[in-house]
Coordinates of C-alpha atoms in Angstrom, one line a residue:
Chain A
M255 CA -14.1 -10.3 -5.9
G256 CA -15.6 -6.4 -5.3
N257 CA -14.5 -3.4 -7.0
Y258 CA -12.7 -2.4 -4.0
Q259 CA -10.9 -5.3 -3.3
S260 CA -10.0 -6.1 -7.0
S261 CA -8.4 -2.6 -6.9
L262 CA -6.3 -3.3 -3.8
E263 CA -5.3 -6.8 -5.3
A264 CA -4.1 -4.7 -8.8
A265 CA -2.3 -2.3 -6.6
F266 CA -0.5 -4.1 -4.0
H267 CA 0.8 -7.2 -6.6
A268 CA 2.0 -4.2 -8.7
L269 CA 3.9 -2.3 -6.2
A270 CA 5.6 -5.6 -5.1
D271 CA 8.3 -4.7 -7.3
P272 CA 10.8 -2.3 -7.0
T273 CA 11.3 -1.0 -11.0
R274 CA 7.5 -0.8 -10.9
R275 CA 7.4 1.1 -7.6
A276 CA 10.1 3.7 -9.4
G277 CA 8.1 3.8 -12.8
I278 CA 5.1 4.9 -10.5
S279 CA 7.0 7.4 -8.5
R280 CA 8.4 9.0 -12.1
L281 CA 4.5 8.6 -13.5
T282 CA 2.9 10.7 -10.4
K283 CA 5.7 13.9 -11.1
G284 CA 3.8 13.5 -14.6
P285 CA 3.2 11.9 -17.7
A286 CA 6.5 10.1 -19.7
P287 CA 7.4 8.3 -22.5
V288 CA 8.7 4.9 -22.8
R289 CA 12.2 5.5 -23.1
E290 CA 12.5 8.2 -20.5
L291 CA 10.9 6.2 -17.7
A292 CA 13.6 3.0 -18.7
K293 CA 16.6 5.2 -18.9
P294 CA 17.7 5.0 -15.1
F295 CA 17.0 1.4 -15.1
A296 CA 19.6 -1.2 -15.7
M297 CA 17.9 -3.5 -17.7
G298 CA 17.1 -3.7 -21.6
L299 CA 14.0 -2.4 -23.0
P300 CA 12.2 -5.5 -23.5
A301 CA 12.9 -6.6 -19.7
F302 CA 11.3 -3.0 -18.5
M303 CA 8.2 -3.1 -20.9
K304 CA 7.2 -6.3 -19.6
H305 CA 6.9 -4.4 -16.1
L306 CA 5.3 -1.6 -17.7
R307 CA 2.8 -4.2 -19.2
V308 CA 1.8 -5.5 -15.5
L309 CA 1.3 -1.7 -14.6
E310 CA -0.8 -1.5 -17.3
A311 CA -2.6 -4.6 -16.7
D312 CA -3.3 -4.0 -12.9
G313 CA -4.7 -0.8 -14.5
L314 CA -2.1 1.5 -12.2
I315 CA -0.8 3.4 -15.6
S316 CA -2.4 3.8 -19.4
S317 CA -0.2 4.2 -22.1
Q318 CA -1.0 5.7 -25.7
K319 CA 0.9 5.6 -29.1
V320 CA 1.5 9.0 -31.1
G321 CA 3.6 8.4 -34.0
R322 CA 6.7 6.5 -32.7
V323 CA 6.5 7.8 -28.8
R324 CA 4.6 5.7 -26.5
T325 CA 3.6 8.0 -23.2
C326 CA 2.7 6.4 -20.1
R327 CA 0.5 8.4 -17.3
V328 CA -0.4 7.1 -13.8
N329 CA -4.2 6.2 -12.8
M330 CA -4.5 7.6 -9.2
E331 CA -7.8 5.5 -8.4
K332 CA -6.1 2.4 -7.5
L333 CA -2.9 3.7 -5.4
A334 CA -5.9 5.8 -3.7
A335 CA -7.5 2.8 -2.8
A336 CA -4.0 0.8 -1.3
E337 CA -4.0 4.2 0.7
S338 CA -7.1 4.3 2.3
W339 CA -7.0 0.8 3.2
L340 CA -3.8 1.2 5.1
C341 CA -5.2 3.9 6.7
A342 CA -8.3 2.2 8.0
Q343 CA -5.8 -0.5 9.4
R344 CA -3.7 2.2 11.0
A345 CA -7.3 3.5 12.4
F346 CA -8.4 0.1 13.5
W347 CA -5.2 -0.2 15.4
Q348 CA -4.9 3.3 16.7
A349 CA -8.6 2.9 18.4
G350 CA -7.2 -0.6 20.0
A351 CA -4.3 1.2 21.5
D352 CA -6.3 3.9 22.9
R353 CA -8.8 1.3 24.3
L354 CA -5.7 -0.2 26.3
A355 CA -4.5 3.2 27.5
D356 CA -8.1 4.1 28.7
Y357 CA -7.7 0.7 30.5
V358 CA -4.3 1.4 32.0
E359 CA -5.5 4.8 33.2
T360 CA -8.9 3.4 34.8
Q361 CA -6.6 0.7 36.5
M362 CA -4.3 2.9 37.9
S363 CA -6.6 5.6 39.1
G364 CA -8.6 2.5 40.7
S365 CA -5.4 1.5 42.6
I366 CA -4.7 5.2 43.4
E367 CA -8.3 5.4 44.9
N368 CA -8.0 2.1 46.7
D369 CA -4.6 3.2 48.5
G370 CA -5.9 6.5 49.3
Chain B
M1302 CA 18.1 -2.3 -0.8
G1303 CA 17.6 0.3 1.9
N1304 CA 15.6 -0.2 4.9
Y1305 CA 12.6 1.7 3.8
Q1306 CA 13.2 0.2 0.5
S1307 CA 12.9 -3.3 2.2
S1308 CA 9.9 -2.2 4.0
L1309 CA 7.9 -1.2 0.9
E1310 CA 9.1 -4.7 -0.3
A1311 CA 7.8 -6.5 2.4
A1312 CA 4.8 -4.9 2.8
F1313 CA 3.5 -5.0 -0.8
H1314 CA 4.6 -8.5 -1.3
A1315 CA 2.2 -9.6 1.7
L1316 CA -0.7 -7.5 0.8
A1317 CA -1.0 -8.5 -2.7
D1318 CA -3.1 -11.8 -1.3
P1319 CA -6.7 -11.4 0.3
T1320 CA -6.4 -14.0 2.6
R1321 CA -3.5 -12.0 3.8
R1322 CA -5.2 -8.6 3.7
A1323 CA -7.9 -10.3 5.8
G1324 CA -5.6 -12.0 8.3
I1325 CA -3.7 -8.3 8.5
S1326 CA -7.1 -6.5 9.1
R1327 CA -8.0 -8.7 11.7
L1328 CA -5.3 -8.2 13.5
T1329 CA -5.3 -4.5 13.6
K1330 CA -7.9 -4.9 15.8
G1331 CA -5.8 -6.9 18.2
P1332 CA -4.2 -10.1 19.0
A1333 CA -5.4 -13.3 17.9
P1334 CA -4.8 -17.2 18.4
V1335 CA -4.1 -18.9 15.0
R1336 CA -7.2 -20.8 15.2
E1337 CA -9.3 -17.6 15.6
L1338 CA -7.6 -16.2 12.8
A1339 CA -8.2 -19.2 10.4
K1340 CA -12.1 -19.3 11.1
P1341 CA -13.7 -17.0 8.7
F1342 CA -11.5 -19.0 5.6
A1343 CA -12.7 -21.8 3.8
M1344 CA -9.2 -23.6 3.4
G1345 CA -7.4 -26.1 5.6
L1346 CA -5.4 -24.5 8.5
P1347 CA -1.8 -26.0 6.8
A1348 CA -3.0 -23.8 3.8
F1349 CA -3.5 -20.9 6.1
M1350 CA -0.4 -21.2 8.2
K1351 CA 1.2 -20.8 4.9
H1352 CA 0.1 -17.6 4.9
L1353 CA 1.2 -16.7 8.4
R1354 CA 4.3 -17.6 7.7
V1355 CA 4.7 -15.3 5.0
L1356 CA 3.1 -12.6 7.0
E1357 CA 5.7 -13.5 9.6
A1358 CA 8.9 -13.6 7.3
D1359 CA 7.9 -10.4 5.6
G1360 CA 7.8 -8.8 9.2
L1361 CA 4.2 -7.7 9.1
I1362 CA 3.0 -9.9 12.1
S1363 CA 5.0 -11.2 15.0
S1364 CA 3.8 -14.7 16.8
Q1365 CA 4.1 -16.3 20.4
K1366 CA 3.3 -20.0 21.4
V1367 CA 2.3 -20.1 25.2
G1368 CA 1.3 -23.7 25.8
R1369 CA -0.8 -25.0 22.8
V1370 CA -2.0 -21.8 22.0
R1371 CA -0.2 -19.5 19.0
T1372 CA -1.2 -15.9 19.5
C1373 CA -0.6 -13.6 16.6
R1374 CA 0.0 -9.8 16.4
V1375 CA 0.6 -7.3 13.9
N1376 CA 3.9 -5.0 13.7
M1377 CA 2.5 -1.3 12.2
E1378 CA 5.9 -0.5 11.0
K1379 CA 5.8 -1.9 7.8
L1380 CA 2.1 -1.2 6.8
A1381 CA 3.2 2.5 8.1
A1382 CA 6.0 2.5 5.6
A1383 CA 3.6 1.4 2.9
E1384 CA 1.1 4.4 3.6
S1385 CA 3.9 6.9 3.8
W1386 CA 5.0 5.8 0.3
L1387 CA 1.3 6.0 -1.3
C1388 CA 0.9 9.1 0.3
A1389 CA 4.2 11.0 -1.2
Q1390 CA 2.8 9.8 -4.4
R1391 CA -0.2 11.3 -4.4
A1392 CA 1.6 14.5 -2.9
F1393 CA 3.8 14.6 -6.2
W1394 CA 0.8 13.7 -8.4
Q1395 CA -1.0 16.8 -6.2
A1396 CA 1.6 19.0 -7.0
G1397 CA 1.7 18.2 -10.7
A1398 CA -2.5 19.0 -10.4
D1399 CA -1.8 22.3 -9.1
R1400 CA 0.6 23.3 -11.4
L1401 CA -1.6 22.0 -14.2
A1402 CA -4.5 24.1 -12.9
D1403 CA -2.1 27.4 -12.2
Y1404 CA -0.7 27.3 -16.0
V1405 CA -4.3 26.7 -17.2
E1406 CA -5.5 30.3 -15.0
T1407 CA -2.7 32.1 -16.4
Q1408 CA -3.0 31.0 -19.8
M1409 CA -6.9 31.8 -19.8
S1410 CA -6.8 35.3 -18.0
G1411 CA -4.2 36.2 -20.5
S1412 CA -6.3 35.3 -23.1
I1413 CA -9.0 37.3 -21.6
E1414 CA -6.5 40.3 -21.2
N1415 CA -5.8 40.0 -24.8
D1416 CA -9.7 39.8 -25.6
G1417 CA -10.4 43.2 -23.6

């Protein structure tokens, strides 16, 4: 699997869970310690840490421990790969919709000419 | 779970698999019959159909059977929700990066004034 495909794999897998999405969403606003990240969630710290480990294994975040505090930060590269893939799909789809509109327009102006 | 959150859930879950991504990517170029969609993949039709059923259950595609031919088409709404979520995350992150740049600039111009 190429680098781009494996980035997509990692990003979409990581983001398929609401806790992980919320964690990413918090971290795009700036780095945060694990305990602060965990606070909004109705789950124990060990359950939350599992989600962080998925995010870290998928390369969407990195973390560093200084003293007793582990601080997480987001890596934007894989999110960017996922966004650009989705943007490309929309462009393909839009190009098709434009071709269809052109076709309909050609057919309609053809009919009007034939009628005239 | 709200409508937007459940769209994200569906989209990211569906796209976490390379066969499903490739299927979506083909369908953004226009509707296609199941057999044509399945052709590029080194798997049997039943295995491929499982992926199509996930895409359909997640609402990323719809299909219609006419005679013996089932034709699939992409639904863009959930892809668009996923793209707009990712775009928002990038905007948050960019705003933070801009604030950091402003801060560094303020600090540096402060130092230069102090030196002068």
